[in-house]
Amino acid sequence: MAAPRRDTRGIVDAAELFSRVHFRRREPAEPLRPYLEHYWLIDWDLPTPYESQVVPHPSVNVVFQAFTGREPFGEVAGIGLELFTQKLEGRGRVCGVQFRPGGFRPFAPGHALTEWTGRRLPLDEVFPAALSTAGAVEAVLTPDDEDARVAALDAFLLGLAPQPDPKADLAMTLVDRIRTDRSTLRVADFARAEGMSVRALQRLFAAYVGVSPKWIILRYRIHEALELAGTRSDIDWAALAADLGYADQAHLVRDFTATVGVPPAAYAQGHSP
């Protein structure tokens, strides 16, 4: 696994978020790297409330959270289908685990990932056999030392004893190809290139990823458009729509607006340098 990525894909108005919170990504222990993208850590101390927004990745997250006025808690966040908004106020801390798409199944074998899509569940509901999820929440969130928090995340996940699964490996490989190969635009073409039927590909993604291949292709398109809109003001939207495989600019504008809430050109005017 490479070092944690440095892009801001999925984060709405990343510059504004980073000006208000202390955000960083950390690498997990070696045995966990085949399954995880990275850990993500956020701390804040805000004089006024702030709402962060994210266009979710096709990833399951395990999230340990401490908010003002609430008992610390942990939960499993399935793939979010809609724009995710989180209000931050006072002081708080979040320590998250972002799994690779397909990488969560070895930690919860026997469960189709679609069971958790669009849902957020208490940690002990998903991992009832874990020795102490309450103890894990305290161990992860209490230390001020960042390395100690990372070590606690490692200890919790290693204690779940992920089971090797060739189908999970295949799912992770296929999603990574969709993410990195911009020529992947149509599910039928992708399935054919991988020597699979469309039906077999869809079944694999339902069981091991939690969303369809088509959904992932569309979501990665929006992520790319969102990142470009937040960093550049000279975008040729018609050319970008063609590059991303849209039939025309109107389709890109429609998908972007439905996901983010504003048209891409308006977002770029408000958030690009």
PDB file of N, CA and C in Angstrom, residues 7 24 47 67 74 105 114 210 226 228:
ATOM      1  N   ASP A   7      -4.862  13.914  -1.760  1.00  0.00           N
ATOM      2  CA  ASP A   7      -5.888  14.681  -2.461  1.00  0.00           C
ATOM      3  C   ASP A   7      -7.029  15.028  -1.504  1.00  0.00           C
ATOM      4  N   ARG A  24      -5.643  15.254   9.491  1.00  0.00           N
ATOM      5  CA  ARG A  24      -4.490  14.530   8.954  1.00  0.00           C
ATOM      6  C   ARG A  24      -4.872  13.081   8.701  1.00  0.00           C
ATOM      7  N   PRO A  47     -14.908  28.559  18.013  1.00  0.00           N
ATOM      8  CA  PRO A  47     -15.691  29.579  18.728  1.00  0.00           C
ATOM      9  C   PRO A  47     -17.129  29.654  18.240  1.00  0.00           C
ATOM     10  N   PHE A  67     -17.977  14.401  20.781  1.00  0.00           N
ATOM     11  CA  PHE A  67     -18.584  15.705  20.520  1.00  0.00           C
ATOM     12  C   PHE A  67     -18.972  16.364  21.837  1.00  0.00           C
ATOM     13  N   GLY A  74     -18.565   4.919  19.223  1.00  0.00           N
ATOM     14  CA  GLY A  74     -18.024   4.406  17.975  1.00  0.00           C
ATOM     15  C   GLY A  74     -19.143   3.841  17.134  1.00  0.00           C
ATOM     16  N   ARG A 105     -15.248  -6.393   4.193  1.00  0.00           N
ATOM     17  CA  ARG A 105     -15.863  -7.722   4.291  1.00  0.00           C
ATOM     18  C   ARG A 105     -15.022  -8.717   5.101  1.00  0.00           C
ATOM     19  N   THR A 114     -24.182  -4.657   1.278  1.00  0.00           N
ATOM     20  CA  THR A 114     -25.393  -3.864   1.067  1.00  0.00           C
ATOM     21  C   THR A 114     -26.224  -3.764   2.343  1.00  0.00           C
ATOM     22  N   GLY A 210     -20.854  -2.995  -1.606  1.00  0.00           N
ATOM     23  CA  GLY A 210     -22.038  -2.369  -1.021  1.00  0.00           C
ATOM     24  C   GLY A 210     -22.804  -1.475  -1.968  1.00  0.00           C
ATOM     25  N   LEU A 226     -15.499  17.702  -8.573  1.00  0.00           N
ATOM     26  CA  LEU A 226     -15.538  18.498  -7.348  1.00  0.00           C
ATOM     27  C   LEU A 226     -14.150  19.018  -7.003  1.00  0.00           C
ATOM     28  N   LEU A 228     -11.571  19.481  -9.030  1.00  0.00           N
ATOM     29  CA  LEU A 228     -11.173  20.475 -10.021  1.00  0.00           C
ATOM     30  C   LEU A 228     -11.891  21.805  -9.790  1.00  0.00           C
TER      31      LEU A 228
END
